[in-house]
XYZ file of C-alpha atoms in Angstrom:
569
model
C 3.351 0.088 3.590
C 5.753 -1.566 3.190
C 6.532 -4.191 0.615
C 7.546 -5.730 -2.890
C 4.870 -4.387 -4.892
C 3.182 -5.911 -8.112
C 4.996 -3.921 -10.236
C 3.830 -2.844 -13.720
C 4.682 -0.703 -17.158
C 4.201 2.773 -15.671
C 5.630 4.595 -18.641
C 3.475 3.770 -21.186
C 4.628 2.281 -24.527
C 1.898 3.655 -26.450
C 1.812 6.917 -28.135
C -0.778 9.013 -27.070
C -3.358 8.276 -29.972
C -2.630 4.361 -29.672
C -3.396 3.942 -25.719
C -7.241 3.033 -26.787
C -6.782 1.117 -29.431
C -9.307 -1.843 -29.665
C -7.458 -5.460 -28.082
C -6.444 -7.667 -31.194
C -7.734 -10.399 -29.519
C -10.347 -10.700 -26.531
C -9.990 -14.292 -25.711
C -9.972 -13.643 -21.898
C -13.226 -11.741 -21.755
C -14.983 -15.538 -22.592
C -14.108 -17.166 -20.055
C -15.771 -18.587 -16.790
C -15.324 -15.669 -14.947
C -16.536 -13.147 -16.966
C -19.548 -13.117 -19.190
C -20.323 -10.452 -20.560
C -23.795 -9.477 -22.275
C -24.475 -6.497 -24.253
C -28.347 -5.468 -24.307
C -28.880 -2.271 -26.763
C -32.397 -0.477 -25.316
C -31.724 3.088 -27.033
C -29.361 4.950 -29.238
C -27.725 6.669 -25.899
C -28.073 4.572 -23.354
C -26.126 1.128 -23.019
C -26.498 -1.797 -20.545
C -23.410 -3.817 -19.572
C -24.174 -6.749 -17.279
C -21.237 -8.166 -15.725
C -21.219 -11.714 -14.067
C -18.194 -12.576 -11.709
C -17.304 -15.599 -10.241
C -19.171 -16.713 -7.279
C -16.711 -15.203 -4.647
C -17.773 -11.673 -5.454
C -20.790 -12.028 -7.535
C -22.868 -9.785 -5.268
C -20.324 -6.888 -5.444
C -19.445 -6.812 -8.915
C -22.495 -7.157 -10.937
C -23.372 -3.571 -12.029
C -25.828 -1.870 -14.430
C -23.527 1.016 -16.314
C -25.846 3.271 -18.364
C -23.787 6.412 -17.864
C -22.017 6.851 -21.531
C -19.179 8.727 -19.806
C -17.785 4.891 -17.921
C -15.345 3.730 -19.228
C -15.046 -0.266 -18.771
C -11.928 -2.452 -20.635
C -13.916 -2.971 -23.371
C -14.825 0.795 -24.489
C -13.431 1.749 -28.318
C -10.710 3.860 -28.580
C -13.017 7.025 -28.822
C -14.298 6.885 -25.546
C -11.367 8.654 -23.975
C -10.688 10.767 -26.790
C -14.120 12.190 -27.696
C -13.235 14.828 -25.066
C -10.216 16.820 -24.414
C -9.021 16.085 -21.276
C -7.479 19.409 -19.229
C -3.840 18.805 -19.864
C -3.284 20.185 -16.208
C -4.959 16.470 -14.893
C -3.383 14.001 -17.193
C -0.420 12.768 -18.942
C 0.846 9.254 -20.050
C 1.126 8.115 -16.452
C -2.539 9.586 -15.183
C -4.543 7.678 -18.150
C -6.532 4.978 -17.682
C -4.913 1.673 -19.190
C -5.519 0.023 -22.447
C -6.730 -3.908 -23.156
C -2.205 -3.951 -23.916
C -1.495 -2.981 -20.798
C -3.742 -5.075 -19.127
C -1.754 -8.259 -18.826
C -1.347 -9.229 -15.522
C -2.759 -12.471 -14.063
C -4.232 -13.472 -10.720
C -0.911 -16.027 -10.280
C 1.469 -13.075 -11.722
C -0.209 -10.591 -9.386
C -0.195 -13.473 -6.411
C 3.789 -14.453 -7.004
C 4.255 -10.302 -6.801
C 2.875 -10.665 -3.138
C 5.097 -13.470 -2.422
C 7.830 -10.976 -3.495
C 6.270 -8.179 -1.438
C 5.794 -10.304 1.851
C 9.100 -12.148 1.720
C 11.293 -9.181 3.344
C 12.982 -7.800 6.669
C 10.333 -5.543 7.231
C 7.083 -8.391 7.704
C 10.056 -10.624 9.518
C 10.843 -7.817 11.440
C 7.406 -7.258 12.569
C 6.367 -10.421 13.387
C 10.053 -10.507 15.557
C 8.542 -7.409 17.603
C 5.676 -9.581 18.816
C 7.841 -12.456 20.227
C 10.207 -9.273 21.465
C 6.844 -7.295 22.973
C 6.112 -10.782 25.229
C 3.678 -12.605 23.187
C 4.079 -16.597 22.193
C 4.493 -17.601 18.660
C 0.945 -18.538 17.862
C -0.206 -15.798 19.337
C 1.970 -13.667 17.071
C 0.537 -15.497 14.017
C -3.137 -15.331 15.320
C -2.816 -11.711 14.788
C -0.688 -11.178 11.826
C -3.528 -13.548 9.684
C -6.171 -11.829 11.555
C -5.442 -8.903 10.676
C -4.200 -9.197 6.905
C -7.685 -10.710 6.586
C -9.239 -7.538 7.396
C -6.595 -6.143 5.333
C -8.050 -7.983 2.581
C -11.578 -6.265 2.435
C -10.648 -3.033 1.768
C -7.570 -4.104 -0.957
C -10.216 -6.058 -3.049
C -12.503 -3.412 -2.624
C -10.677 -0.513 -3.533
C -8.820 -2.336 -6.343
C -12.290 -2.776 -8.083
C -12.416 0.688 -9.459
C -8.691 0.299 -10.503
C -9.318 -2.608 -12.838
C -12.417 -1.858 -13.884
C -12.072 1.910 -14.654
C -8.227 1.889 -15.291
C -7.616 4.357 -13.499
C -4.727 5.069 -10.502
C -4.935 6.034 -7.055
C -4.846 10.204 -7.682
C -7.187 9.759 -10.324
C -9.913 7.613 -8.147
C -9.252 9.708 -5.323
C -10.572 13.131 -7.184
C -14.189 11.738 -7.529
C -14.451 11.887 -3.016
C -12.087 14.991 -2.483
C -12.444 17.044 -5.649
C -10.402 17.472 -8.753
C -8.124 19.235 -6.878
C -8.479 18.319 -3.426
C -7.030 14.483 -4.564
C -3.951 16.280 -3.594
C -4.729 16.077 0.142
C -4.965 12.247 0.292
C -2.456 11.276 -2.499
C 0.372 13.645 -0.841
C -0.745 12.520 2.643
C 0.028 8.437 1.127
C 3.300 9.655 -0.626
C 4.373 10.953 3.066
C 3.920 7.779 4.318
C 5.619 6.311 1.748
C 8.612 8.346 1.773
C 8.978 7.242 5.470
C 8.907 3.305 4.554
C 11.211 4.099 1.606
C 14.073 5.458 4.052
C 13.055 2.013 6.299
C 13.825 0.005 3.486
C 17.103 1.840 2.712
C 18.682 1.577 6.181
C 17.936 -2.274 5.894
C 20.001 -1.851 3.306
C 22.065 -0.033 4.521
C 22.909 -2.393 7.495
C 23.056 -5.098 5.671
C 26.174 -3.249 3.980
C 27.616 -3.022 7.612
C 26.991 -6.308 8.135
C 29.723 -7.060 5.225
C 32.392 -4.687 6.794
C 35.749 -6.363 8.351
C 35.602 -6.428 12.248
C 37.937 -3.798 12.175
C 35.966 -1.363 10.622
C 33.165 -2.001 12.507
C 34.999 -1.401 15.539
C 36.386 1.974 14.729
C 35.194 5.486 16.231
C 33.321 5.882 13.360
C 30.912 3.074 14.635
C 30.280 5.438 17.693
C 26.601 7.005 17.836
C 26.514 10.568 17.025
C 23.403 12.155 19.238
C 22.440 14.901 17.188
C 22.378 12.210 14.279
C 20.766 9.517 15.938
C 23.282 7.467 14.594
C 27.065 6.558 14.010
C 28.975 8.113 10.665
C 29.777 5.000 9.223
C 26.275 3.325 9.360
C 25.060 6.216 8.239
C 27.495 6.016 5.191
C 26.098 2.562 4.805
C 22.814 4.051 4.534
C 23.608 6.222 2.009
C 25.842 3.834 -0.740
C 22.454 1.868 -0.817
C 20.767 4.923 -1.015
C 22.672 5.772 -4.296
C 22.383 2.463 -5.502
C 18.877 2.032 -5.605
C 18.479 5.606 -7.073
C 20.918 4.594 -9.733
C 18.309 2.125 -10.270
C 15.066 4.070 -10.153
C 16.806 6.325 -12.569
C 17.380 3.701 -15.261
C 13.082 3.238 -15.305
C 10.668 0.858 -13.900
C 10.592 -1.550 -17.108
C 12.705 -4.271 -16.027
C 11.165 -4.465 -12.463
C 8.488 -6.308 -13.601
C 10.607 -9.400 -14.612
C 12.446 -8.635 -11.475
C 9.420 -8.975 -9.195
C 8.165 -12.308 -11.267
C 11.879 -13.967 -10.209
C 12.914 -12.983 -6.998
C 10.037 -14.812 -5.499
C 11.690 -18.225 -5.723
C 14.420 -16.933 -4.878
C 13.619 -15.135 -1.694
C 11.181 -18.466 -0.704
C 14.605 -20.640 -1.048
C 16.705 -18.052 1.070
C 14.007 -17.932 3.506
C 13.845 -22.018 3.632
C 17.341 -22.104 4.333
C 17.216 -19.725 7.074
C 14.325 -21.796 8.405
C 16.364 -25.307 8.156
C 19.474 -23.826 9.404
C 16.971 -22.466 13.021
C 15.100 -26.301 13.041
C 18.921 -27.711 13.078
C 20.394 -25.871 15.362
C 17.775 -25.310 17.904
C 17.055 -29.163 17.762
C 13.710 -29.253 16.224
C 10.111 -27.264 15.885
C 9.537 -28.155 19.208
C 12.561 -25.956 20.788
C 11.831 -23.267 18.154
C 8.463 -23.175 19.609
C 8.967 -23.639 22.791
C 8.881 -19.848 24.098
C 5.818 -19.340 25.540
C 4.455 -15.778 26.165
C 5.766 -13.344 28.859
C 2.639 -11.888 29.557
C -0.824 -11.789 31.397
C -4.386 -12.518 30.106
C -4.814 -9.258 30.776
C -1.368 -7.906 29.261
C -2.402 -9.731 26.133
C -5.438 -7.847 25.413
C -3.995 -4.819 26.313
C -1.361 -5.367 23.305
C -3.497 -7.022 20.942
C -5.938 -4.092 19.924
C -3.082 -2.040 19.095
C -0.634 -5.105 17.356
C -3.630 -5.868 15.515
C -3.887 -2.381 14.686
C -0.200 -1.734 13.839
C -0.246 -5.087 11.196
C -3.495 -3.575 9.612
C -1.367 -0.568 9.916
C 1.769 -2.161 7.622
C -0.492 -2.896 4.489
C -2.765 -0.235 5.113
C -0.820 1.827 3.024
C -0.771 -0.428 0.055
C -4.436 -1.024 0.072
C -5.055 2.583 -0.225
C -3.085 3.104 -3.557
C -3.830 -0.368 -4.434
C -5.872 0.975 -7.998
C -2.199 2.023 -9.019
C -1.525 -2.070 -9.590
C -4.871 -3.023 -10.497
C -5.552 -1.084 -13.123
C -3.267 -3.409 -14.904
C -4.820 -7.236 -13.829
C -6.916 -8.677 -16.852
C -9.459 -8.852 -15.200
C -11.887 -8.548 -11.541
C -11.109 -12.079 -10.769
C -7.706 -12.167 -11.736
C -7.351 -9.076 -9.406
C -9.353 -10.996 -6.653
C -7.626 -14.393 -6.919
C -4.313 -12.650 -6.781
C -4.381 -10.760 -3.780
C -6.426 -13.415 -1.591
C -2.822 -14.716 -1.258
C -1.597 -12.062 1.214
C -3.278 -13.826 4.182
C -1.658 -16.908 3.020
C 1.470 -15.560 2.194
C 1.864 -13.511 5.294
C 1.155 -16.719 8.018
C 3.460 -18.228 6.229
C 6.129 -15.929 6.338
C 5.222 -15.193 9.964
C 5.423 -18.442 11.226
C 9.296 -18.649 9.585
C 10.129 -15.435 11.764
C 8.186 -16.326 14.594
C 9.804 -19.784 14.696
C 13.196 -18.339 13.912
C 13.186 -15.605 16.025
C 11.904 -18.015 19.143
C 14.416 -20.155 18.159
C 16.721 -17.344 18.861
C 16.381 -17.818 22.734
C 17.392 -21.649 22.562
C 20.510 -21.232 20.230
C 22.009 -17.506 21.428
C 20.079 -17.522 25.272
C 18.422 -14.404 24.067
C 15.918 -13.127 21.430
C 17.160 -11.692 18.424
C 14.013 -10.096 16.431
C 15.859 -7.931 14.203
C 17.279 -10.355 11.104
C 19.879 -7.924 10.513
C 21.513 -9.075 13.877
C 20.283 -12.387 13.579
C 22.482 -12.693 10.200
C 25.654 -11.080 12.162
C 25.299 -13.965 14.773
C 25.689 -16.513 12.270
C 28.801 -15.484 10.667
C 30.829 -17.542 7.881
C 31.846 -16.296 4.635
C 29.487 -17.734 2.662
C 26.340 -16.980 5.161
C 27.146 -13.598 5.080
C 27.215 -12.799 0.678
C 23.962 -15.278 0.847
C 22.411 -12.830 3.494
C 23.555 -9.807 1.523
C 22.192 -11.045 -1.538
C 18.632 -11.945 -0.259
C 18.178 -8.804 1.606
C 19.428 -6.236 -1.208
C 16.977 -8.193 -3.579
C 14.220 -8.095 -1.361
C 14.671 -4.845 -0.108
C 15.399 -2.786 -3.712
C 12.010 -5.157 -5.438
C 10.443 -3.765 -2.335
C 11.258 -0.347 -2.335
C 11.018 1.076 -5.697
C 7.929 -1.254 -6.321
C 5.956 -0.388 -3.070
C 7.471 2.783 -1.936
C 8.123 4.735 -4.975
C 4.912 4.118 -7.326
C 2.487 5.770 -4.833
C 4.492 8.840 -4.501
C 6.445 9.765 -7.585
C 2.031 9.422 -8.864
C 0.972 11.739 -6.455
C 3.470 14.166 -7.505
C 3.008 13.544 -11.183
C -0.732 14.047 -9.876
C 0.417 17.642 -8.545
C 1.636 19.011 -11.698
C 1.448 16.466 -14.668
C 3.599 19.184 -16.765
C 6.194 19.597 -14.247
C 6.698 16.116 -12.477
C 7.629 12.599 -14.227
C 7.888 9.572 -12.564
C 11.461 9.721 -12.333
C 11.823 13.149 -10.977
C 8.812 12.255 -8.282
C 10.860 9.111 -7.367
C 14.054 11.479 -7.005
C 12.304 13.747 -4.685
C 11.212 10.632 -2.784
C 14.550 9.062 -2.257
C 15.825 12.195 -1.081
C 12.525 12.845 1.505
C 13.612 9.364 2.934
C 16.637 10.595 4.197
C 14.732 13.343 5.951
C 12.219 10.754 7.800
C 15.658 9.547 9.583
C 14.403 5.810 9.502
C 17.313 4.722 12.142
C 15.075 6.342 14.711
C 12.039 4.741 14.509
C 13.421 1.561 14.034
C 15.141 1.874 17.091
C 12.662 -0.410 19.021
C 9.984 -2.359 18.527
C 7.892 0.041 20.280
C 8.804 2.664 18.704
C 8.454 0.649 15.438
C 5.148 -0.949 16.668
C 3.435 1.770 18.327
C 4.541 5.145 16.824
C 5.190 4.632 13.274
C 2.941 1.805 12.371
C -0.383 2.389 14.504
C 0.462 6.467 14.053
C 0.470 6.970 10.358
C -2.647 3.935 10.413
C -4.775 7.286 11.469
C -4.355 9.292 8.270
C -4.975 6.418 6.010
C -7.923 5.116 8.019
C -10.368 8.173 6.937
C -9.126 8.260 3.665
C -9.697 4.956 2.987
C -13.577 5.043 4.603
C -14.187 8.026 2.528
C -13.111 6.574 -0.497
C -14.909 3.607 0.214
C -18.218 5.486 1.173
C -17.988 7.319 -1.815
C -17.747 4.601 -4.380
C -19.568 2.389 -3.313
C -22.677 4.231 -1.377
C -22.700 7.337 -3.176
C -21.486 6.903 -6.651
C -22.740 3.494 -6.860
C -19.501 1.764 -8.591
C -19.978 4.317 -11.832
C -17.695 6.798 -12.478
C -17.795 9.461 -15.207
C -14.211 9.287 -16.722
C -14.580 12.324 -18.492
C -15.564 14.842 -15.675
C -12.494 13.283 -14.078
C -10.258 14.608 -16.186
C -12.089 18.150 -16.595
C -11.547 21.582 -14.017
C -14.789 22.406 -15.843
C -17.641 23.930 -12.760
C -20.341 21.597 -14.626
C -17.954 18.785 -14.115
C -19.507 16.303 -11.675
C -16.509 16.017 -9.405
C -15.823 19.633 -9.596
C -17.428 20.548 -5.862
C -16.647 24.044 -4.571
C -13.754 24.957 -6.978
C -12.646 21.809 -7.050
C -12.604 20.476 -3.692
C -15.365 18.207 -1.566
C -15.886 20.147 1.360
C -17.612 17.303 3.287
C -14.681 14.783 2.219
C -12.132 16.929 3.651
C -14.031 17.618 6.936
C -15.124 14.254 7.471
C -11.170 13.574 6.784
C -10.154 16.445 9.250
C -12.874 14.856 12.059
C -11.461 11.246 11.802
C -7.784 12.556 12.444
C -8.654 14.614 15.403
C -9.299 12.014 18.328
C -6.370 9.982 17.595
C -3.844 13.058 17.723
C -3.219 13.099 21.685
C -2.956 9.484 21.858
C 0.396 9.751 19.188
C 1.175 13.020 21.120
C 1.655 10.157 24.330
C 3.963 7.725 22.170
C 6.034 10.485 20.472
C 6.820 11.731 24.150
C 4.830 15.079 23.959
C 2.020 14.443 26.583
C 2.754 12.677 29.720
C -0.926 11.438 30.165
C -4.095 11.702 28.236
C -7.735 10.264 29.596
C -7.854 6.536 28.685
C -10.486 6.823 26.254
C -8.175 8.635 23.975
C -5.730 6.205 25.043
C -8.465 3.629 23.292
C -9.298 5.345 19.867
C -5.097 5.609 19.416
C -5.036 1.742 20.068
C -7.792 1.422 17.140
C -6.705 4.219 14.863
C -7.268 2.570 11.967
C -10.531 1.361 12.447
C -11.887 4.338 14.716
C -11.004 6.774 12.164
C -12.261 4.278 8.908
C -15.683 3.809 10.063
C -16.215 7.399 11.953
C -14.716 9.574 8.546
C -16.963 7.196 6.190
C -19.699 7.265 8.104
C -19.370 11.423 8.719
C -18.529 11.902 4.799
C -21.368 9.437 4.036
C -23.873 11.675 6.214
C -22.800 15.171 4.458
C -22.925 13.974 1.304
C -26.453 12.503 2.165
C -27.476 15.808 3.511
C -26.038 17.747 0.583
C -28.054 15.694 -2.142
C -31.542 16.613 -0.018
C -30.126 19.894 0.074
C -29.983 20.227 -3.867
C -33.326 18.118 -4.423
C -35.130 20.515 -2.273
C -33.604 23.606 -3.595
C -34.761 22.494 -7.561
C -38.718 22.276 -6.136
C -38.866 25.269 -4.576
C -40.213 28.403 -7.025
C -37.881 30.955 -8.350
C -37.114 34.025 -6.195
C -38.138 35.811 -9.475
């Protein structure tokens, strides 16, 4: 999904034999939230007992007595006592040293400010006011579901601090060494499609900076084979160029980027908030739009809003390992991300209240900010609105739109693809999404992007979930993850997990006619299809974990009964 993304060191500064070096100092594995106790029973075997703080002290304590795991604390010869195949792994596909691991639950929480302060989360919580709902309605749903949200982005970012390990790398032990491609290029998809979102935002905020007399021209008339006119579309692709001309120049200055926008974008987002209360005469005009709609209207919209908002992060809980791998530590991981709920309210209620306030300064509602910005007008407005949005759209985009799938392409073919070439390919498969169309409405926004692409991540995300945590049991053996060796324990059938891709293949299925209905395909479809689509994300979660969990149950039997039975011999 969308959004300004805790952004990290993805080219490594080590050399290759330096990325396990022992920490010089390991003052941060004393404190409160960690203790760690190291009981010796045998000359193989080793238990590590980790205690958490309270607030996941049930999940995280774990017993690791397989001498492949690798935890932050293993010696430099863990990871290089085997070769790993070079065909899995380069700098970018390793897990992360103790060095690398220096981000803090505050760090990682400001980094969420960054990600939720931006046109995209205003723009969504605009589309409820726009679809008929109230204000507090709006926000009832937006925390609601960034709470769910929350589960599954603490609990898939435990394997990413705790392993070091990225997304394509934690994907391979559910889908196979090689069939981590199916998930990780199904995530970079989706990613490419937010990235050309984020780029026509900035694009039209470019627009928004042209003289009157531009704007007016016949090149401001809509194309309909393009979808749009020739000189937004020129917009769209001078910010297009300039956040390439970025991407191109590396990643290591985002993270200081990231850490100081947030202020920034909070103060440009206060002023837009006192400049609403001022002009529409106080909270109590801003808030004054009740909803359009029935009881009954309601709860036909709020299964799939909900949906569509679990939708908008779902893609950055997926790949969420990619920024974890990098926090100090679980809690610092924890504490830092059980900010989005907060965060996102927040932000909500300042587009909810600005948007409603909309109808009491203009007569009508303005959702989109874009517009909202034109409306103003004045010199000054106008470089201010510019500013904000091109820093919170290029922190977004190349943080939370580019990382996930310049990896999965590095994933593809470690010798051919680098980050930069993967974030080239990316930029360029933005273009191809045409982002001016589904932004076109909020329905279309709402509806068909948001609750559509919600059904592939849904079963990947319950079969990664099963998988870690009910059939691997939280331990992973680092080196068969980096091995196309048969005896390797993620190996499967030639290197894919039959029963992950099925149960994937199942959980996609149900919701297809229902997105066949939005995208204008099918004219009807029965209403219980019309149902699943409305919970994609959810429906497809809990029926593609609970299918992969199943096979993968039946499979073990399978084996255990196959090693009693005699010898055909």
């Amino acid at each position: 999904m969308v959004s300004k993304y805790l952004m990290f060191n993805l080219h490594h500064p080590h050399p290759h034999h330096e990325i396990f070096t022992k920490p010089k100092n390991l003052h941060f594995l004393t404190t409160s939230s960690i203790q760690t106790t190291l009981t010796t029973s045998t000359t193989t075997s080793t238990k590590i007992l980790v205690s958490q703080n309270k607030f996941v002290h049930s999940f995280f304590i774990k017993k690791c007595n397989n001498k492949n795991t690798f935890s932050p604390m293993a010696s430099s010869t863990q990871f290089s006592e085997f070769h790993p195949d070079p065909s899995l792994t380069n700098d970018d596909l390793k897990p992360t040293s103790i060095d690398q691991r220096n981000f803090s639950g505050w760090e990682m929480a400001s980094l969420w400010i960054g990600l939720v302060v931006g046109v995209p989360s205003y723009y969504l919580a605009g589309s409820l006011v726009d679809l008929g709902m109230s204000w507090w309605q709006g926000i009832a749903i937006v925390v609601l579901a960034n709470l769910v949200t929350l589960v599954p982005l603490i609990l898939i970012g435990q394997p990413g601090t705790k392993f070091g390990i990225s997304f394509p790398v934690l994907a391979r032990s559910s889908f196979g060494i090689r069939g981590a491609h199916i998930p990780t290029l199904l995530r970079a998809l989706v990613g490419c499609g937010w990235y050309g979102i984020e780029t026509w935002i900035g694009g039209e905020a470019i627009f928004l900076l042209l003289p009157k007399v531009v704007k007016n021209s016949s090149l401001s008339q809509s194309i309909s084979w393009l979808g749009t006119s020739p000189l937004e579309f020129a917009c769209f692709i001078t910010f297009w160029i300039a956040q390439l001309a970025i991407v191109w120049k590396g990643i290591d200055g985002i993270r200081e980027l990231e850490k100081y926008s947030a202020p920034i974008l909070i103060s440009l987002t206060s002023c837009l908030l006192i400049w609403a209360y001022v002009k529409a005469g106080g909270f109590g005009h801003m808030l004054d739009l009740s909803s359009r709609i029935t009881n009954s209207e309601f709860w036909s919209l709020f299964f799939p809003s909900l949906t569509a908002n679990i939708g908008f992060w779902a893609t950055l809980a997926l790949n969420i390992p990619d920024f974890t791998r990098y926090a100090k530590s679980q809690h610092d991981q924890i504490v830092g991300q059980a900010g989005l709920p907060i965060f996102m309210g927040l932000f909500t209620f300042v587009g909810l209240a600005v948007t409603s306030s909309t109808k009491v300064i203009f007569g009508h509602v303005i959702s989109n900010p874009i517009t909202l910005l034109g409306e103003i007008g004045g010199f000054m407005t106008m470089v201010l609105a510019i500013f904000g949005i091109s820093l919170a759209t290029i922190t977004t985009n190349i943080a939370a739109n580019v990382v996930a799938p310049a990896n999965a392409l590095v994933n593809l073919s470690p010798s051919r693809f680098t980050f930069r070439k993967g974030a080239i390919l990316t930029a360029l498969l933005g273009i191809v999404c045409q982002p001016w169309r589904l932004l076109k409405s909020s329905e279309s926004f709402v509806y068909t992007w948001l609750v559509g692409y919600s059904a592939l991540l849904g079963p990947i995300m319950g079969i990664i979930l099963a998988d870690y945590y009910l059939i691997q049991r939280m331990n992973l053996s680092i080196k068969d993850l980096y091995t196309l060796s048969p005896n390797g324990a993620y190996y499967y059938s030639s290197g894919y997990n039959l029963a992950a891709i099925f149960a994937l293949v199942i959980g996609i299925l149900p919701v297809i006619p229902g997105f066949l209905q939005n995208v204008g395909i099918l004219d009807s479809i029965p209403k219980s299809f019309a149902i699943i689509y409305n919970n994609a994300w959810f429906f497809s979660l809990f029926l593609a974990g609970g299918l992969y969990w199943i096979f993968s149950f039946l499979k073990k039997n399978q084996k255990q009964i196959d090693t009693l039975l005699p010898n055909a011999s």
